[in-house]
Amino acid sequence: MITEWIKQSNKTVVFTGAGMSTESGLPDFRSAKQGMWRDKDPTYYASTYALTHHRDEFIQFYRQRIKGLLKVRPHEGHTVLAEWEKRGWIDGIVTQNVDGLHQAAGSKRVAALHGSLRELVCMECQKTYPAQQYETETGTTCVCGGFIRPKVVLFGENLPEQEVERAEALIDGVELLIVLGSSLQVSPANFFPIRAKEQGAKLVIINWEPTDFDAEADLVVNREKIGAWLQQVHAELLIKNKPVG
Ligand SMILES: [Zn+2]
């Protein structure tokens, strides 16, 4: 069924959330209450408030997140999606994740709605730096003297315009939307299944827990690993793709 939909669709877009990253061993942002972060919600640190008023805590929080990020690698699901883009089976990916694992796996058309934790930017001169820069004590100060911050969207900030435009261009005219590892609860995540259904697209939701959009979906898969599911579909697509005779 899903393989037929992928083959027949003129425009297929994948939307990914935290569930895609946790399979790489990256803790879910909201449940990352460990060590010194146990006492406060991660949303406290990932905010413009912490950036402005509690900068030391902000730096420590992101230093730890970047350290964790630099240890993880894309899993088989990321690799399958990069392969699908190469083969023209999907048109692009819209993601809520900031880990850059899609790009690391080779995906090119990615709209990263919440920015990237792999890149840092000076708040004064906009000079960019790789995330590794945050591992050193002096790594938070730019050559111009400005403060260097992760290029992620903090609570209290707008989504990057360029990424939003990229995502809208992808979802425009979509015929098949595949949601992977997102509960679709918060905005703008919930915008995409709504837009897809408005345009008469097929909606597929692969998420560990049920979502509010399951009733509108054409296919729902719960309690299954995303990487394993993608590999299974990929294997079926390859069999169908094989020339006959
Ligand atoms: Zn600077």
XYZ file of N, CA and C and ligand atoms in Angstrom:
736
model
N 0.841 -1.204 0.000
C 0.000 0.000 0.000
C 0.874 1.251 0.000
N 1.705 1.371 1.039
C 2.564 2.560 1.151
C 3.544 2.629 -0.028
N 4.020 1.489 -0.470
C 4.965 1.507 -1.593
C 4.274 2.003 -2.871
N 3.018 1.607 -3.051
C 2.251 2.092 -4.209
C 2.066 3.600 -4.123
N 1.735 4.067 -2.939
C 1.523 5.512 -2.763
C 2.785 6.292 -3.102
N 3.931 5.791 -2.631
C 5.196 6.479 -2.899
C 5.471 6.500 -4.403
N 5.227 5.360 -5.053
C 5.476 5.261 -6.498
C 4.554 6.189 -7.300
N 3.290 6.269 -6.862
C 2.310 7.032 -7.641
C 2.357 8.535 -7.366
N 2.848 8.920 -6.193
C 2.811 10.326 -5.782
C 3.759 11.193 -6.624
N 3.257 12.348 -7.037
C 4.097 13.292 -7.773
C 4.866 14.204 -6.832
N 4.420 14.259 -5.582
C 5.158 15.058 -4.604
C 4.982 14.445 -3.220
N 6.071 13.951 -2.687
C 6.043 13.336 -1.361
C 6.995 14.077 -0.438
N 6.486 14.423 0.735
C 7.281 15.146 1.716
C 7.258 14.370 3.033
N 8.407 14.381 3.711
C 8.527 13.703 5.004
C 8.648 14.766 6.086
N 7.893 14.570 7.165
C 7.973 15.487 8.303
C 8.526 14.704 9.489
N 9.631 15.165 10.079
C 10.214 14.406 11.190
C 10.264 15.201 12.485
N 10.083 14.466 13.596
C 10.151 15.054 14.931
C 11.119 14.275 15.812
N 11.022 14.526 17.097
C 11.993 13.989 18.063
C 12.171 12.475 17.993
N 11.087 11.750 17.684
C 11.171 10.290 17.627
C 12.194 9.793 16.629
N 12.449 10.587 15.602
C 13.451 10.223 14.599
C 14.849 10.275 15.231
N 15.080 11.245 16.084
C 16.408 11.437 16.675
C 16.684 10.488 17.834
N 15.643 10.172 18.620
C 15.883 9.326 19.794
C 16.409 7.954 19.372
N 16.073 7.521 18.172
C 16.592 6.222 17.698
C 18.082 6.282 17.388
N 18.639 7.506 17.337
C 20.091 7.641 17.182
C 20.762 7.718 18.555
N 19.948 7.664 19.606
C 20.494 7.726 20.959
C 20.503 9.117 21.550
N 19.891 10.052 20.848
C 19.821 11.424 21.343
C 18.598 11.536 22.263
N 18.800 11.990 23.504
C 17.627 12.066 24.376
C 16.616 13.081 23.873
N 15.361 12.747 24.056
C 14.289 13.668 23.691
C 14.479 14.941 24.528
N 14.468 16.049 23.830
C 14.708 17.345 24.449
C 13.886 17.547 25.726
N 12.627 17.235 25.643
C 11.735 17.497 26.768
C 11.881 16.512 27.924
N 12.463 15.363 27.618
C 12.627 14.396 28.709
C 14.081 14.303 29.156
N 14.882 15.258 28.692
C 16.311 15.223 28.995
C 16.608 15.765 30.395
N 15.855 15.303 31.356
C 16.084 15.783 32.722
C 17.072 14.861 33.414
N 18.318 15.150 33.233
C 19.337 14.300 33.824
C 20.448 15.167 34.398
N 21.225 14.555 35.311
C 22.355 15.249 35.903
C 21.955 16.584 36.500
N 22.698 17.601 36.125
C 22.479 18.917 36.739
C 21.197 19.584 36.247
N 20.546 19.003 35.260
C 19.364 19.648 34.701
C 18.067 19.149 35.346
N 18.227 18.221 36.295
C 17.058 17.586 36.890
C 16.067 18.586 37.508
N 16.616 19.642 38.091
C 15.759 20.547 38.862
C 14.956 21.522 38.002
N 15.423 21.755 36.757
C 14.702 22.730 35.929
C 14.290 22.116 34.593
N 13.219 22.596 34.065
C 12.738 22.133 32.775
C 13.701 22.601 31.684
N 14.014 21.736 30.685
C 14.918 22.176 29.614
C 14.419 23.434 28.896
N 13.100 23.631 28.910
C 12.580 24.820 28.233
C 13.038 26.109 28.934
N 13.440 25.974 30.207
C 13.953 27.139 30.922
C 15.272 27.601 30.307
N 16.150 26.627 30.027
C 17.471 26.978 29.480
C 17.405 27.388 28.008
N 16.528 26.747 27.280
C 16.455 27.007 25.836
C 15.537 28.183 25.558
N 15.765 29.280 26.244
C 14.871 30.425 26.119
C 15.659 31.724 25.980
N 14.993 32.717 25.456
C 15.625 34.037 25.354
C 15.842 34.606 26.751
N 15.032 34.144 27.698
C 15.180 34.611 29.081
C 16.533 34.162 29.646
N 16.844 32.871 29.496
C 18.131 32.351 29.979
C 19.289 32.983 29.218
N 19.112 33.156 27.910
C 20.155 33.765 27.077
C 20.510 35.163 27.590
N 19.511 35.913 27.999
C 19.717 37.286 28.440
C 20.111 37.384 29.924
N 19.403 36.624 30.761
C 19.561 36.824 32.209
C 20.393 35.763 32.931
N 20.516 34.581 32.331
C 21.289 33.518 32.995
C 22.235 32.882 31.989
N 23.128 33.706 31.469
C 23.955 33.263 30.356
C 24.873 32.096 30.702
N 25.402 32.061 31.933
C 26.284 30.952 32.303
C 25.546 29.620 32.238
N 24.335 29.600 32.755
C 23.531 28.375 32.715
C 23.179 28.015 31.274
N 22.874 29.050 30.488
C 22.549 28.863 29.066
C 23.721 28.172 28.362
N 24.930 28.699 28.596
C 26.126 28.132 27.953
C 26.345 26.690 28.399
N 26.231 26.444 29.701
C 26.458 25.082 30.206
C 25.459 24.100 29.620
N 24.222 24.529 29.521
C 23.175 23.675 28.968
C 23.492 23.309 27.522
N 23.838 24.318 26.718
C 24.106 24.044 25.306
C 25.431 23.333 25.083
N 26.394 23.609 25.981
C 27.675 22.899 25.875
C 27.413 21.393 26.034
N 26.568 21.049 26.992
C 26.246 19.633 27.222
C 25.448 19.048 26.056
N 24.505 19.812 25.532
C 23.696 19.304 24.408
C 24.564 19.084 23.172
N 25.500 20.018 22.921
C 26.370 19.896 21.754
C 27.301 18.699 21.916
N 27.825 18.516 23.137
C 28.694 17.376 23.415
C 27.960 16.073 23.081
N 26.704 15.989 23.500
C 25.896 14.795 23.221
C 25.652 14.626 21.730
N 25.392 15.721 21.084
C 25.089 15.700 19.646
C 26.274 15.206 18.828
N 27.480 15.670 19.200
C 28.656 15.329 18.410
C 29.014 13.839 18.513
N 28.380 13.147 19.473
C 28.655 11.716 19.638
C 27.723 10.829 18.810
N 26.567 11.369 18.408
C 25.591 10.509 17.729
C 25.742 10.559 16.208
N 25.274 9.500 15.576
C 25.349 9.386 14.123
C 23.960 9.099 13.558
N 23.754 9.403 12.281
C 22.463 9.074 11.671
C 22.218 7.563 11.756
N 20.957 7.149 11.905
C 20.653 5.714 11.902
C 20.139 5.307 10.517
N 19.769 4.036 10.383
C 19.402 3.502 9.070
C 18.214 4.245 8.456
N 17.333 4.785 9.316
C 16.178 5.533 8.811
C 16.599 6.822 8.112
N 17.566 7.530 8.686
C 18.089 8.742 8.046
C 18.697 8.386 6.676
N 19.421 7.269 6.654
C 20.084 6.843 5.419
C 19.063 6.512 4.333
N 17.981 5.829 4.718
C 16.929 5.486 3.755
C 16.329 6.762 3.156
N 16.050 7.751 3.983
C 15.439 8.992 3.479
C 16.367 9.725 2.513
N 17.664 9.723 2.815
C 18.629 10.359 1.902
C 18.627 9.629 0.553
N 18.539 8.308 0.611
C 18.491 7.473 -0.595
C 17.210 7.754 -1.398
N 16.103 7.912 -0.717
C 14.822 8.189 -1.386
C 14.866 9.530 -2.120
N 15.543 10.490 -1.514
C 15.649 11.796 -2.187
C 16.480 11.647 -3.462
N 17.575 10.913 -3.371
C 18.442 10.688 -4.531
C 17.675 10.015 -5.673
N 16.811 9.074 -5.302
C 16.050 8.326 -6.302
C 14.808 9.077 -6.767
N 14.546 10.233 -6.169
C 13.379 11.023 -6.553
C 12.085 10.501 -5.967
N 12.172 9.674 -4.923
C 10.969 9.118 -4.306
C 10.362 10.073 -3.285
N 11.178 10.975 -2.737
C 10.628 12.051 -1.902
C 11.211 13.382 -2.396
N 10.462 14.446 -2.131
C 10.884 15.766 -2.611
C 11.650 16.558 -1.559
N 11.520 16.167 -0.314
C 12.254 16.858 0.726
C 11.752 16.505 2.109
N 12.428 17.074 3.091
C 12.107 16.785 4.495
C 11.881 18.104 5.236
N 10.812 18.141 6.020
C 10.600 19.247 6.953
C 10.854 18.652 8.333
N 11.736 19.266 9.118
C 12.056 18.686 10.421
C 11.976 19.689 11.559
N 11.601 19.158 12.718
C 11.601 19.948 13.950
C 12.924 19.749 14.679
N 13.730 18.805 14.211
C 14.959 18.445 14.915
C 16.097 19.408 14.575
N 16.954 19.655 15.569
C 18.060 20.607 15.374
C 19.413 19.889 15.276
N 19.380 18.556 15.225
C 20.628 17.798 15.296
C 21.379 17.669 13.976
N 20.757 18.037 12.867
C 21.452 17.977 11.576
C 21.706 16.559 11.078
N 21.017 15.564 11.655
C 21.282 14.168 11.277
C 20.803 13.846 9.861
N 19.746 14.515 9.404
C 19.303 14.291 8.017
C 20.397 14.727 7.041
N 20.932 15.923 7.270
C 21.983 16.436 6.386
C 23.231 15.560 6.490
N 23.540 15.108 7.706
C 24.714 14.246 7.908
C 24.566 12.934 7.136
N 23.310 12.488 6.982
C 23.064 11.232 6.252
C 23.083 11.445 4.735
N 23.047 12.719 4.303
C 23.111 13.004 2.869
C 21.872 13.651 2.282
N 20.859 13.914 3.110
C 19.667 14.604 2.605
C 20.021 16.047 2.271
N 19.530 16.532 1.117
C 19.875 17.889 0.666
C 18.737 18.878 0.891
N 17.517 18.457 0.554
C 16.401 19.400 0.675
C 15.731 19.220 2.034
N 16.243 19.975 3.002
C 15.749 19.877 4.368
C 15.358 21.261 4.857
N 14.120 21.401 5.319
C 13.701 22.639 5.966
C 13.777 22.411 7.469
N 14.775 23.014 8.102
C 14.980 22.824 9.543
C 14.277 23.953 10.295
N 13.036 23.694 10.676
C 12.184 24.747 11.251
C 12.738 25.370 12.525
N 13.479 24.580 13.293
C 13.990 25.092 14.570
C 15.486 25.379 14.537
N 16.037 25.477 13.324
C 17.450 25.817 13.196
C 18.356 24.614 13.386
N 19.625 24.884 13.652
C 20.612 23.813 13.760
C 21.517 24.010 14.966
N 21.727 22.914 15.674
C 22.631 22.933 16.823
C 24.074 22.684 16.377
N 24.244 22.378 15.097
C 25.592 22.125 14.581
C 26.290 23.414 14.175
N 25.537 24.502 14.239
C 26.112 25.779 13.843
C 25.909 26.809 14.945
N 26.900 27.667 15.103
C 26.817 28.747 16.077
C 26.873 30.054 15.308
N 26.359 31.119 15.911
C 26.388 32.405 15.226
C 26.635 33.531 16.234
N 27.467 34.504 15.830
C 27.742 35.660 16.688
C 26.531 36.581 16.672
N 26.104 37.001 17.844
C 24.919 37.852 17.930
C 25.195 39.281 17.463
N 26.489 39.646 17.356
C 26.831 41.006 16.924
C 27.064 41.082 15.413
N 27.977 40.234 14.914
C 28.389 40.375 13.505
C 27.858 39.247 12.617
N 27.103 38.299 13.177
C 26.504 37.167 12.432
C 27.522 36.198 11.862
N 28.784 36.289 12.282
C 29.776 35.311 11.823
C 29.377 33.935 12.376
N 29.510 32.898 11.537
C 29.118 31.560 11.991
C 30.337 30.709 12.341
N 30.118 29.779 13.259
C 31.167 28.876 13.723
C 30.596 27.463 13.820
N 31.462 26.430 13.708
C 30.966 25.059 13.932
C 30.690 24.827 15.417
N 29.808 23.868 15.702
C 29.385 23.614 17.084
C 30.555 23.281 18.010
N 31.595 22.657 17.448
C 32.761 22.246 18.259
C 33.355 23.411 19.041
N 33.180 24.616 18.493
C 33.697 25.829 19.113
C 33.222 25.973 20.566
N 32.020 25.445 20.857
C 31.442 25.594 22.196
C 32.128 24.706 23.236
N 32.963 23.778 22.776
C 33.597 22.858 23.717
C 34.731 23.517 24.492
N 35.230 24.647 24.002
C 36.316 25.317 24.709
C 35.766 26.468 25.547
N 36.483 26.796 26.598
C 36.032 27.835 27.534
C 35.873 29.200 26.867
N 36.761 29.500 25.906
C 36.713 30.805 25.255
C 35.824 30.781 24.008
N 35.237 29.609 23.737
C 34.501 29.407 22.496
C 33.234 30.202 22.323
N 32.800 30.906 23.353
C 31.546 31.635 23.248
C 31.742 33.105 22.874
N 33.024 33.494 22.693
C 33.285 34.890 22.320
C 33.821 34.969 20.895
N 33.177 35.798 20.108
C 33.550 35.980 18.702
C 34.821 36.828 18.589
N 35.486 36.760 17.435
C 36.673 37.606 17.209
C 36.317 39.087 17.355
N 35.041 39.424 17.133
C 34.598 40.822 17.250
C 34.248 41.171 18.691
N 34.275 40.170 19.583
C 33.928 40.420 20.980
C 32.485 40.095 21.312
N 31.686 39.817 20.296
C 30.270 39.505 20.505
C 30.065 38.119 21.090
N 28.846 37.848 21.549
C 28.526 36.543 22.124
C 28.088 35.581 21.023
N 28.656 34.386 21.073
C 28.319 33.350 20.085
C 27.259 32.427 20.675
N 26.161 32.255 19.964
C 25.061 31.404 20.435
C 24.770 30.295 19.428
N 24.140 29.227 19.878
C 23.726 28.190 18.924
C 22.670 28.747 17.964
N 22.712 28.274 16.720
C 21.789 28.787 15.708
C 20.464 28.027 15.753
N 19.918 27.904 16.962
C 18.638 27.227 17.145
C 17.576 28.246 17.554
N 16.336 27.865 17.351
C 15.228 28.727 17.749
C 14.963 28.515 19.240
N 15.031 29.587 20.012
C 14.771 29.493 21.452
C 13.300 29.797 21.725
N 12.843 29.371 22.886
C 11.486 29.735 23.287
C 11.431 31.255 23.411
N 10.474 31.845 22.750
C 10.379 33.305 22.735
C 10.874 33.896 21.425
N 11.322 33.035 20.499
C 11.805 33.527 19.204
C 10.942 33.020 18.058
N 10.981 33.739 16.943
C 10.264 33.312 15.740
C 11.057 32.235 15.008
N 10.353 31.472 14.180
C 11.033 30.482 13.348
C 11.796 31.219 12.248
N 12.945 30.671 11.815
C 13.706 31.334 10.742
C 12.885 31.400 9.447
N 12.759 32.602 8.922
C 11.903 32.860 7.757
C 12.249 31.981 6.556
N 13.561 31.860 6.312
C 14.019 31.094 5.147
C 13.591 29.629 5.245
N 13.667 29.072 6.447
C 13.303 27.662 6.635
C 11.789 27.472 6.525
N 11.036 28.450 7.036
C 9.579 28.389 6.943
C 9.150 28.442 5.477
N 9.792 29.332 4.716
C 9.476 29.436 3.283
C 9.797 28.138 2.555
N 10.924 27.547 2.917
C 11.333 26.280 2.307
C 10.294 25.190 2.626
N 9.837 25.172 3.860
C 8.852 24.171 4.284
C 7.524 24.379 3.560
N 7.122 25.637 3.420
C 5.855 25.930 2.742
C 5.916 25.549 1.266
N 7.076 25.802 0.653
C 7.242 25.422 -0.747
C 7.161 23.908 -0.898
N 7.684 23.198 0.081
C 7.639 21.736 0.017
C 6.212 21.223 0.171
N 5.486 21.789 1.119
C 4.146 21.274 1.420
C 3.124 21.704 0.356
N 3.465 22.733 -0.403
C 2.578 23.221 -1.452
C 2.462 22.181 -2.575
N 1.271 21.675 -2.798
C 1.062 20.688 -3.854
C 1.433 19.272 -3.453
N 1.620 19.039 -2.171
C 2.021 17.708 -1.705
C 0.908 16.692 -1.966
N 1.292 15.500 -2.369
C 0.312 14.435 -2.613
C 0.395 13.324 -1.566
N 1.560 13.257 -0.920
C 1.750 12.257 0.138
C 2.640 12.868 1.219
N 2.118 12.897 2.448
C 2.904 13.408 3.576
C 3.144 12.260 4.547
N 4.417 12.010 4.832
C 4.781 10.937 5.757
C 5.349 11.573 7.027
N 4.644 11.405 8.138
C 5.075 11.955 9.425
C 5.839 10.882 10.188
N 7.040 11.211 10.629
C 7.869 10.236 11.347
C 8.284 10.771 12.713
N 7.784 10.161 13.775
C 8.255 10.497 15.119
C 7.877 11.868 15.618
N 6.675 12.301 15.299
C 6.190 13.568 15.860
C 4.792 13.356 16.409
N 4.539 13.892 17.586
C 3.211 13.777 18.183
C 2.264 14.807 17.573
N 2.809 15.709 16.743
C 2.022 16.715 16.007
C 1.193 17.600 16.935
N 1.694 17.768 18.162
C 0.893 18.512 19.128
C 1.096 20.023 19.059
N 2.364 20.431 18.916
C 2.608 21.866 18.984
C 2.714 22.484 17.597
N 2.417 23.746 17.525
C 2.605 24.511 16.307
C 4.108 24.704 16.104
N 4.664 24.657 14.906
C 3.929 24.549 13.656
C 3.709 23.115 13.174
N 4.079 22.112 13.990
C 3.985 20.721 13.532
C 2.578 20.383 13.063
N 1.575 20.836 13.793
C 0.190 20.490 13.462
C -0.303 21.158 12.177
N 0.421 22.170 11.715
C 0.058 22.863 10.476
C 0.193 21.938 9.255
N 1.208 21.091 9.266
C 1.529 20.314 8.069
C 0.508 19.221 7.720
N 0.064 18.423 8.705
C -0.991 17.453 8.343
C -2.287 18.139 7.909
N -2.587 19.272 8.507
C -3.808 20.001 8.121
C -3.695 20.472 6.673
N -2.558 21.093 6.337
C -2.330 21.573 4.964
C -2.366 20.418 3.970
N -1.777 19.304 4.369
C -1.733 18.146 3.477
C -3.145 17.651 3.177
N -3.982 17.512 4.215
C -5.341 17.014 4.012
C -6.177 18.015 3.210
N -5.972 19.309 3.467
C -6.678 20.355 2.699
C -6.446 20.202 1.201
N -5.235 19.758 0.863
C -4.873 19.624 -0.545
C -5.204 18.233 -1.095
N -5.883 17.443 -0.280
C -6.276 16.115 -0.734
C -5.156 15.092 -0.725
N -4.110 15.396 0.015
C -2.966 14.476 0.057
C -3.246 13.289 0.964
N -2.515 12.211 0.724
C -2.557 11.072 1.633
C -1.665 11.398 2.826
N -2.101 10.959 4.008
C -1.355 11.239 5.238
C -0.975 9.927 5.915
N 0.330 9.779 6.176
C 0.844 8.577 6.832
C 1.533 9.017 8.121
N 1.201 8.388 9.245
C 1.791 8.781 10.528
C 2.456 7.573 11.188
N 3.777 7.674 11.342
C 4.528 6.627 12.034
C 5.021 7.256 13.326
N 4.412 6.906 14.440
C 4.785 7.496 15.727
C 4.555 6.464 16.827
N 5.441 6.461 17.819
C 5.337 5.465 18.880
C 3.971 5.531 19.557
N 3.546 6.736 19.896
C 2.245 6.913 20.539
C 1.223 7.394 19.502
N -0.064 7.142 19.736
C -1.092 7.701 18.852
C -1.058 9.237 18.877
N -1.524 9.869 17.792
C -1.578 11.329 17.738
C -3.025 11.774 17.496
N -3.245 13.077 17.648
C -4.587 13.639 17.435
C -5.016 13.552 15.970
N -4.067 13.284 15.070
C -4.386 13.281 13.643
C -4.612 11.871 13.087
N -4.532 10.881 13.969
C -4.635 9.492 13.502
C -5.945 9.223 12.757
N -7.044 9.833 13.237
C -8.352 9.598 12.623
C -8.384 10.073 11.171
N -7.595 11.117 10.869
C -7.589 11.656 9.504
C -6.546 10.996 8.614
N -5.693 10.191 9.217
C -4.586 9.600 8.460
C -5.048 8.402 7.626
N -4.358 8.161 6.523
C -4.667 7.026 5.650
C -3.935 5.772 6.107
N -2.861 5.990 6.866
C -2.116 4.863 7.449
C -1.475 5.337 8.744
N -1.652 4.564 9.805
C -1.037 4.885 11.102
C -0.268 3.660 11.580
N 0.981 3.884 12.000
C 1.761 2.799 12.588
C 2.265 3.262 13.949
N 1.842 2.572 15.008
C 2.302 2.890 16.371
C 3.207 1.760 16.866
N 3.990 2.076 17.885
C 4.810 1.065 18.579
C 5.763 0.332 17.650
N 6.288 1.042 16.711
C 7.277 0.428 15.826
C 8.429 1.394 15.642
N 9.655 0.866 15.549
C 10.814 1.729 15.347
C 10.763 2.308 13.930
N 11.030 3.598 13.844
C 10.955 4.282 12.545
C 12.012 3.748 11.580
N 13.229 3.567 12.091
C 14.315 3.072 11.243
C 13.972 1.730 10.620
N 13.435 0.837 11.444
C 13.077 -0.506 10.973
C 11.943 -0.431 9.954
N 10.963 0.414 10.228
C 9.832 0.577 9.309
C 10.310 1.090 7.943
N 11.167 2.113 7.968
C 11.675 2.681 6.717
C 12.483 1.645 5.928
N 13.283 0.867 6.642
C 14.085 -0.152 5.961
C 13.200 -1.191 5.283
N 12.120 -1.558 5.984
C 11.173 -2.528 5.443
C 10.532 -1.997 4.155
N 10.065 -0.737 4.211
C 9.432 -0.125 3.039
C 10.457 -0.003 1.906
N 11.669 0.364 2.276
C 12.737 0.510 1.275
C 12.983 -0.819 0.547
N 13.047 -1.893 1.311
C 13.277 -3.218 0.717
C 12.149 -3.556 -0.264
N 10.916 -3.250 0.116
C 9.770 -3.528 -0.764
C 9.821 -2.674 -2.029
N 10.226 -1.423 -1.870
C 10.332 -0.530 -3.031
C 11.382 -1.043 -4.009
N 12.485 -1.553 -3.478
C 13.566 -2.039 -4.337
C 13.120 -3.254 -5.134
N 12.338 -4.137 -4.483
C 11.836 -5.330 -5.176
C 10.934 -4.900 -6.343
N 10.050 -3.918 -6.058
C 9.116 -3.458 -7.107
C 9.833 -2.703 -8.213
N 10.987 -2.126 -7.840
C 11.714 -1.299 -8.802
C 12.531 -2.134 -9.787
N 12.709 -3.399 -9.420
C 13.564 -4.268 -10.223
C 12.957 -4.476 -11.616
N 13.741 -4.249 -12.673
C 13.197 -4.464 -14.012
C 12.794 -5.925 -14.206
N 11.704 -6.137 -14.893
C 11.195 -7.510 -15.081
C 11.908 -8.157 -16.273
N 12.264 -9.433 -16.137
C 12.840 -10.228 -17.227
C 14.286 -10.059 -17.446
Zn 31.133 38.692 15.928
